mmCIF file of C-alpha atoms in Angstrom:
data_model
loop_
_atom_site.group_PDB
_atom_site.id
_atom_site.type_symbol
_atom_site.label_atom_id
_atom_site.label_comp_id
_atom_site.label_asym_id
_atom_site.label_seq_id
_atom_site.Cartn_x
_atom_site.Cartn_y
_atom_site.Cartn_z
ATOM 1 C CA UNK O 1 -21.963 8.234 -31.829
ATOM 2 C CA UNK O 2 -19.299 10.678 -30.710
ATOM 3 C CA UNK O 3 -15.790 11.062 -31.886
ATOM 4 C CA UNK O 4 -13.256 9.962 -29.232
ATOM 5 C CA UNK O 5 -10.673 12.774 -29.902
ATOM 6 C CA UNK O 6 -12.769 15.662 -28.909
ATOM 7 C CA UNK O 7 -14.214 13.761 -26.041
ATOM 8 C CA UNK O 8 -10.717 13.178 -24.687
ATOM 9 C CA UNK O 9 -9.553 16.671 -25.372
ATOM 10 C CA UNK O 10 -12.461 18.299 -23.467
ATOM 11 C CA UNK O 11 -11.995 15.876 -20.515
ATOM 12 C CA UNK O 12 -8.326 16.240 -20.379
ATOM 13 C CA UNK O 13 -8.797 20.112 -20.005
ATOM 14 C CA UNK O 14 -11.338 19.741 -17.358
ATOM 15 C CA UNK O 15 -9.380 17.365 -15.340
ATOM 16 C CA UNK O 16 -6.014 18.848 -15.904
ATOM 17 C CA UNK O 17 -4.766 15.345 -16.888
ATOM 18 C CA UNK O 18 -4.767 13.700 -20.243
ATOM 19 C CA UNK O 19 -3.749 10.403 -18.564
ATOM 20 C CA UNK O 20 -6.660 10.446 -16.158
ATOM 21 C CA UNK O 21 -9.098 11.228 -19.088
ATOM 22 C CA UNK O 22 -7.798 8.320 -21.028
ATOM 23 C CA UNK O 23 -8.077 5.936 -18.054
ATOM 24 C CA UNK O 24 -11.686 6.991 -17.361
ATOM 25 C CA UNK O 25 -12.761 6.793 -21.004
ATOM 26 C CA UNK O 26 -11.161 3.291 -21.359
ATOM 27 C CA UNK O 27 -13.044 2.186 -18.195
ATOM 28 C CA UNK O 28 -16.317 3.621 -19.576
ATOM 29 C CA UNK O 29 -15.703 1.841 -22.823
ATOM 30 C CA UNK O 30 -14.602 -1.464 -20.963
ATOM 31 C CA UNK O 31 -11.371 -1.665 -22.877
ATOM 32 C CA UNK O 32 -7.689 -1.204 -21.898
ATOM 33 C CA UNK O 33 -6.260 2.346 -22.344
ATOM 34 C CA UNK O 34 -3.794 0.977 -24.935
ATOM 35 C CA UNK O 35 -6.722 0.119 -27.175
ATOM 36 C CA UNK O 36 -8.219 3.491 -27.250
ATOM 37 C CA UNK O 37 -5.970 4.142 -30.290
ATOM 38 C CA UNK O 38 -8.090 1.562 -32.288
ATOM 39 C CA UNK O 39 -11.380 3.387 -31.409
ATOM 40 C CA UNK O 40 -12.505 6.351 -33.529
ATOM 41 C CA UNK O 41 -16.105 6.746 -32.012
ATOM 42 C CA UNK O 42 -18.099 5.802 -28.984
ATOM 43 C CA UNK O 43 -21.782 5.322 -28.555
ATOM 44 C CA UNK O 44 -24.101 7.365 -26.390
ATOM 45 C CA UNK O 45 -24.016 4.943 -23.504
ATOM 46 C CA UNK O 46 -20.286 5.049 -23.226
ATOM 47 C CA UNK O 47 -20.248 8.876 -23.605
ATOM 48 C CA UNK O 48 -22.812 9.189 -20.811
ATOM 49 C CA UNK O 49 -20.828 6.891 -18.584
ATOM 50 C CA UNK O 50 -17.579 8.810 -19.330
ATOM 51 C CA UNK O 51 -19.278 11.976 -18.471
ATOM 52 C CA UNK O 52 -20.580 10.669 -15.210
ATOM 53 C CA UNK O 53 -17.035 9.441 -14.192
ATOM 54 C CA UNK O 54 -15.395 12.843 -15.242
ATOM 55 C CA UNK O 55 -17.921 14.653 -13.089
ATOM 56 C CA UNK O 56 -17.182 12.394 -10.083
ATOM 57 C CA UNK O 57 -13.563 12.777 -10.451
ATOM 58 C CA UNK O 58 -13.991 16.599 -10.549
ATOM 59 C CA UNK O 59 -15.955 16.257 -7.266
ATOM 60 C CA UNK O 60 -12.905 14.703 -5.702
ATOM 61 C CA UNK O 61 -13.375 10.948 -6.006
ATOM 62 C CA UNK O 62 -10.101 9.129 -6.271
ATOM 63 C CA UNK O 63 -9.360 7.783 -9.861
ATOM 64 C CA UNK O 64 -8.773 4.304 -8.348
ATOM 65 C CA UNK O 65 -12.204 4.087 -6.666
ATOM 66 C CA UNK O 66 -13.813 4.947 -10.045
ATOM 67 C CA UNK O 67 -12.109 2.313 -12.145
ATOM 68 C CA UNK O 68 -11.850 -0.147 -9.129
ATOM 69 C CA UNK O 69 -8.175 -0.920 -9.711
ATOM 70 C CA UNK O 70 -4.835 0.339 -8.688
ATOM 71 C CA UNK O 71 -1.305 -0.619 -10.049
ATOM 72 C CA UNK O 72 1.408 -1.465 -7.582
ATOM 73 C CA UNK O 73 4.855 -2.435 -9.015
ATOM 74 C CA UNK O 74 3.991 -5.379 -11.382
ATOM 75 C CA UNK O 75 0.442 -6.285 -10.062
ATOM 76 C CA UNK O 76 -3.052 -4.668 -10.571
ATOM 77 C CA UNK O 77 -5.138 -5.038 -7.450
ATOM 78 C CA UNK O 78 -8.943 -4.244 -6.931
ATOM 79 C CA UNK O 79 -9.762 -1.361 -4.613
ATOM 80 C CA UNK O 80 -12.971 0.319 -3.536
ATOM 81 C CA UNK O 81 -14.264 2.777 -1.029
ATOM 82 C CA UNK O 82 -13.172 1.596 2.534
ATOM 83 C CA UNK O 83 -9.933 0.137 0.982
ATOM 84 C CA UNK O 84 -6.656 2.279 1.206
ATOM 85 C CA UNK O 85 -5.181 2.992 -2.211
ATOM 86 C CA UNK O 86 -1.549 1.692 -2.597
ATOM 87 C CA UNK O 87 0.914 4.400 -3.413
ATOM 88 C CA UNK O 88 3.973 4.549 -5.604
ATOM 89 C CA UNK O 89 6.093 5.735 -2.682
ATOM 90 C CA UNK O 90 5.642 2.257 -1.007
ATOM 91 C CA UNK O 91 7.089 0.524 -3.938
ATOM 92 C CA UNK O 92 10.519 1.583 -2.872
ATOM 93 C CA UNK O 93 10.177 -0.184 0.455
ATOM 94 C CA UNK O 94 9.069 -3.308 -1.289
ATOM 95 C CA UNK O 95 12.001 -3.070 -3.514
ATOM 96 C CA UNK O 96 14.223 -3.100 -0.445
ATOM 97 C CA UNK O 97 12.346 -6.136 1.060
ATOM 98 C CA UNK O 98 12.844 -8.047 -2.133
ATOM 99 C CA UNK O 99 16.550 -7.414 -2.014
ATOM 100 C CA UNK O 100 16.668 -8.743 1.458
ATOM 101 C CA UNK O 101 14.623 -11.811 0.607
ATOM 102 C CA UNK O 102 17.269 -12.673 -1.986
ATOM 103 C CA UNK O 103 19.686 -13.134 0.908
ATOM 104 C CA UNK O 104 17.269 -15.108 3.098
ATOM 105 C CA UNK O 105 17.102 -18.544 1.584
ATOM 106 C CA UNK O 106 15.094 -20.367 -0.857
ATOM 107 C CA UNK O 107 11.707 -20.212 1.087
ATOM 108 C CA UNK O 108 11.770 -17.379 3.389
ATOM 109 C CA UNK O 109 8.825 -16.650 5.755
ATOM 110 C CA UNK O 110 7.334 -13.317 5.241
ATOM 111 C CA UNK O 111 4.449 -11.645 7.273
ATOM 112 C CA UNK O 112 2.724 -8.531 6.206
ATOM 113 C CA UNK O 113 0.902 -6.330 8.732
ATOM 114 C CA UNK O 114 -1.840 -3.911 7.989
ATOM 115 C CA UNK O 115 -2.144 -5.647 4.677
ATOM 116 C CA UNK O 116 -5.005 -3.469 3.292
ATOM 117 C CA UNK O 117 -5.714 -4.387 -0.357
ATOM 118 C CA UNK O 118 -2.917 -7.056 -0.073
ATOM 119 C CA UNK O 119 -0.768 -5.092 -2.633
ATOM 120 C CA UNK O 120 2.401 -5.466 -0.908
ATOM 121 C CA UNK O 121 1.932 -9.208 -0.471
ATOM 122 C CA UNK O 122 0.790 -9.626 -4.026
ATOM 123 C CA UNK O 123 3.815 -7.868 -5.384
ATOM 124 C CA UNK O 124 6.224 -9.934 -3.411
ATOM 125 C CA UNK O 125 4.401 -13.185 -4.446
ATOM 126 C CA UNK O 126 4.679 -12.069 -8.089
ATOM 127 C CA UNK O 127 8.285 -11.004 -7.928
ATOM 128 C CA UNK O 128 9.777 -13.456 -5.377
ATOM 129 C CA UNK O 129 8.039 -16.727 -5.812
ATOM 130 C CA UNK O 130 8.743 -19.376 -3.229
ATOM 131 C CA UNK O 131 8.209 -17.420 -0.136
ATOM 132 C CA UNK O 132 5.889 -18.634 2.561
ATOM 133 C CA UNK O 133 3.729 -15.631 3.043
ATOM 134 C CA UNK O 134 1.207 -14.559 5.622
ATOM 135 C CA UNK O 135 -0.779 -11.272 5.905
ATOM 136 C CA UNK O 136 -3.238 -9.835 8.335
ATOM 137 C CA UNK O 137 -5.785 -6.934 8.066
ATOM 138 C CA UNK O 138 -8.037 -5.364 10.697
ATOM 139 C CA UNK O 139 -10.616 -3.891 8.419
ATOM 140 C CA UNK O 140 -13.391 -5.941 7.041
ATOM 141 C CA UNK O 141 -13.806 -4.016 3.675
ATOM 142 C CA UNK O 142 -9.979 -4.062 3.003
ATOM 143 C CA UNK O 143 -9.928 -7.886 4.036
ATOM 144 C CA UNK O 144 -12.563 -8.693 1.500
ATOM 145 C CA UNK O 145 -10.674 -6.950 -1.214
ATOM 146 C CA UNK O 146 -7.504 -8.646 -0.211
ATOM 147 C CA UNK O 147 -9.095 -12.045 -0.445
ATOM 148 C CA UNK O 148 -9.647 -11.377 -4.233
ATOM 149 C CA UNK O 149 -6.433 -9.773 -4.778
ATOM 150 C CA UNK O 150 -4.359 -12.626 -3.002
ATOM 151 C CA UNK O 151 -6.339 -15.444 -4.516
ATOM 152 C CA UNK O 152 -4.094 -18.030 -6.088
ATOM 153 C CA UNK O 153 -0.937 -16.420 -4.585
ATOM 154 C CA UNK O 154 -0.423 -18.974 -1.730
ATOM 155 C CA UNK O 155 -0.401 -16.005 0.727
ATOM 156 C CA UNK O 156 -2.336 -16.944 3.985
ATOM 157 C CA UNK O 157 -4.594 -13.987 4.713
ATOM 158 C CA UNK O 158 -6.278 -13.481 8.210
ATOM 159 C CA UNK O 159 -8.767 -11.017 9.499
ATOM 160 C CA UNK O 160 -7.670 -9.557 12.887
ATOM 161 C CA UNK O 161 -5.464 -7.284 14.945
ATOM 162 C CA UNK O 162 -1.771 -7.331 14.095
ATOM 163 C CA UNK O 163 -0.860 -7.013 17.743
ATOM 164 C CA UNK O 164 -1.643 -10.774 18.302
ATOM 165 C CA UNK O 165 -1.458 -12.080 14.921
ATOM 166 C CA UNK O 166 0.568 -15.272 13.916
ATOM 167 C CA UNK O 167 1.659 -16.323 17.323
ATOM 168 C CA UNK O 168 2.393 -19.685 15.998
ATOM 169 C CA UNK O 169 5.163 -18.104 13.950
ATOM 170 C CA UNK O 170 7.003 -16.397 16.762
ATOM 171 C CA UNK O 171 10.733 -16.559 16.247
ATOM 172 C CA UNK O 172 10.440 -18.002 12.818
ATOM 173 C CA UNK O 173 9.788 -15.213 10.513
ATOM 174 C CA UNK O 174 12.564 -13.819 8.188
ATOM 175 C CA UNK O 175 10.883 -10.565 7.111
ATOM 176 C CA UNK O 176 8.160 -8.451 8.551
ATOM 177 C CA UNK O 177 6.839 -5.644 6.244
ATOM 178 C CA UNK O 178 4.198 -2.959 6.935
ATOM 179 C CA UNK O 179 2.688 0.226 5.725
ATOM 180 C CA UNK O 180 0.858 1.168 8.830
ATOM 181 C CA UNK O 181 -1.355 4.182 9.477
ATOM 182 C CA UNK O 182 0.951 7.051 10.390
ATOM 183 C CA UNK O 183 -0.718 10.410 10.209
ATOM 184 C CA UNK O 184 -0.941 12.379 13.511
ATOM 185 C CA UNK O 185 -4.574 13.123 14.464
ATOM 186 C CA UNK O 186 -3.734 16.848 14.826
ATOM 187 C CA UNK O 187 -2.889 16.796 11.085
ATOM 188 C CA UNK O 188 -6.246 15.959 9.899
ATOM 189 C CA UNK O 189 -6.971 19.220 8.393
ATOM 190 C CA UNK O 190 -3.631 19.203 6.509
ATOM 191 C CA UNK O 191 -4.468 15.990 4.686
ATOM 192 C CA UNK O 192 -5.686 16.427 1.113
ATOM 193 C CA UNK O 193 -9.486 16.651 1.091
ATOM 194 C CA UNK O 194 -9.602 13.836 -1.527
ATOM 195 C CA UNK O 195 -7.850 11.451 0.865
ATOM 196 C CA UNK O 196 -9.591 12.307 4.107
ATOM 197 C CA UNK O 197 -13.033 12.429 2.650
ATOM 198 C CA UNK O 198 -12.849 9.129 0.752
ATOM 199 C CA UNK O 199 -10.047 6.788 2.114
ATOM 200 C CA UNK O 200 -10.536 4.941 5.412
ATOM 201 C CA UNK O 201 -9.394 6.716 8.502
ATOM 202 C CA UNK O 202 -8.202 3.524 10.106
ATOM 203 C CA UNK O 203 -5.670 3.336 7.359
ATOM 204 C CA UNK O 204 -4.536 6.997 7.726
ATOM 205 C CA UNK O 205 -4.478 8.243 11.257
ATOM 206 C CA UNK O 206 -2.461 6.691 14.236
ATOM 207 C CA UNK O 207 -2.681 8.630 17.584
ATOM 208 C CA UNK O 208 -1.408 12.089 18.573
ATOM 209 C CA UNK O 209 2.087 11.612 17.002
ATOM 210 C CA UNK O 210 1.141 9.181 14.249
ATOM 211 C CA UNK O 211 3.288 6.428 15.794
ATOM 212 C CA UNK O 212 0.914 4.341 17.742
ATOM 213 C CA UNK O 213 0.654 1.660 15.014
ATOM 214 C CA UNK O 214 4.352 1.848 14.569
ATOM 215 C CA UNK O 215 5.041 0.957 18.125
ATOM 216 C CA UNK O 216 2.870 -2.115 17.741
ATOM 217 C CA UNK O 217 4.894 -2.977 14.652
ATOM 218 C CA UNK O 218 8.124 -2.884 16.541
ATOM 219 C CA UNK O 219 6.533 -5.095 19.316
ATOM 220 C CA UNK O 220 5.106 -7.690 16.746
ATOM 221 C CA UNK O 221 8.366 -7.757 14.895
ATOM 222 C CA UNK O 222 10.210 -8.422 18.116
ATOM 223 C CA UNK O 223 8.332 -11.705 18.755
ATOM 224 C CA UNK O 224 7.928 -12.823 15.200
ATOM 225 C CA UNK O 225 11.403 -12.341 13.746
ATOM 226 C CA UNK O 226 14.152 -14.978 14.093
ATOM 227 C CA UNK O 227 17.636 -13.698 14.899
ATOM 228 C CA UNK O 228 18.916 -11.878 11.727
ATOM 229 C CA UNK O 229 15.339 -11.432 10.534
ATOM 230 C CA UNK O 230 14.413 -7.972 9.163
ATOM 231 C CA UNK O 231 11.593 -5.532 9.385
ATOM 232 C CA UNK O 232 10.630 -2.718 7.342
ATOM 233 C CA UNK O 233 7.793 -0.102 7.896
ATOM 234 C CA UNK O 234 6.702 3.035 5.997
ATOM 235 C CA UNK O 235 6.345 6.351 7.982
ATOM 236 C CA UNK O 236 5.618 10.025 7.319
ATOM 237 C CA UNK O 237 8.284 12.347 5.917
ATOM 238 C CA UNK O 238 8.565 14.127 9.396
ATOM 239 C CA UNK O 239 9.036 10.761 11.325
ATOM 240 C CA UNK O 240 12.475 9.824 9.960
ATOM 241 C CA UNK O 241 14.049 10.242 13.523
ATOM 242 C CA UNK O 242 11.050 9.380 15.579
ATOM 243 C CA UNK O 243 10.384 6.055 13.622
ATOM 244 C CA UNK O 244 13.877 5.043 14.187
ATOM 245 C CA UNK O 245 13.554 5.853 17.796
ATOM 246 C CA UNK O 246 10.546 3.501 18.127
ATOM 247 C CA UNK O 247 12.748 0.570 17.154
ATOM 248 C CA UNK O 248 15.671 1.661 19.238
ATOM 249 C CA UNK O 249 13.408 1.909 22.261
ATOM 250 C CA UNK O 250 11.789 -1.454 21.576
ATOM 251 C CA UNK O 251 15.077 -3.346 22.103
ATOM 252 C CA UNK O 252 16.219 -6.401 20.274
ATOM 253 C CA UNK O 253 17.165 -4.612 17.095
ATOM 254 C CA UNK O 254 20.365 -3.851 15.370
ATOM 255 C CA UNK O 255 21.197 -2.010 12.080
ATOM 256 C CA UNK O 256 18.207 0.480 12.511
ATOM 257 C CA UNK O 257 18.230 2.786 9.472
ATOM 258 C CA UNK O 258 15.969 5.157 7.682
ATOM 259 C CA UNK O 259 15.497 5.262 3.898
ATOM 260 C CA UNK O 260 14.407 7.665 1.259
ATOM 261 C CA UNK O 261 11.903 7.295 -1.435
ATOM 262 C CA UNK O 262 12.363 8.132 -5.261
ATOM 263 C CA UNK O 263 11.526 11.734 -4.419
ATOM 264 C CA UNK O 264 14.377 11.828 -1.845
ATOM 265 C CA UNK O 265 12.013 12.079 1.045
ATOM 266 C CA UNK O 266 12.286 9.976 4.305
ATOM 267 C CA UNK O 267 9.948 7.052 3.638
ATOM 268 C CA UNK O 268 10.718 3.918 5.702
ATOM 269 C CA UNK O 269 12.512 2.418 8.677
ATOM 270 C CA UNK O 270 14.451 -0.952 8.653
ATOM 271 C CA UNK O 271 15.944 -2.937 11.401
ATOM 272 C CA UNK O 272 17.428 -6.491 11.936
ATOM 273 C CA UNK O 273 16.519 -8.626 14.797
ATOM 274 C CA UNK O 274 19.411 -9.102 17.161
ATOM 275 C CA UNK O 275 20.915 -12.599 17.920
ATOM 276 C CA UNK O 276 19.435 -12.881 21.373
ATOM 277 C CA UNK O 277 15.627 -13.348 21.207
ATOM 278 C CA UNK O 278 15.271 -12.583 24.798
ATOM 279 C CA UNK O 279 16.825 -9.109 24.107
#
């Protein structure tokens, strides 16, 4: 048996984060982090499991892959290698979307493109009950994770390409939301090693300028949205002007605007479908 205090202290120093040390020890002990305060000692099996987790974290494995879970707004979702880890920055865009949904009737139709783990759709389902929700994901590993994360939410999830998804909903959707891949291929070396080594490239990179997927988002939103329907899509900090231009060039949108995240960095673009669907 080993005392919990020294174990946490040593791991906190090694990791440079007391919060990560507590998260990993709680995972090794199979308890919620809040219950660590009730534990004075851990047995050898837990200590060994904790040491192995700390070593893997020090080697660069994302914390969320080690624990298998990630928090996003009010929901906890399962993640694993091959599944993009949801980021806090995206929560601001979801907040904007929820504000729009409050104005769009009792049962608005929502489509999430590039759903990944399903975190965005799960958060909307939890915070805005009553929506008719649909989501599509191209990656099979991410789709498998989303199946579990969206179970019981009522979200209709499909495996496939967003480019031709949900054609039966053309002109009927109130909100399209997406966190597409947006890193330019030429920026590969500038991406944090932890990210580019462990997270799926399909969820990160999108052509020479990083906007290939964004152009598809604009095209899909053009056909899916009803007049007055809204779209929001996340982008890189350096794409505040170019992402807006994508929607301007697509035609059929008004009130195109860029928004900042909680760190005051450009984060997502929004637009409203114009009244003439042929436009």
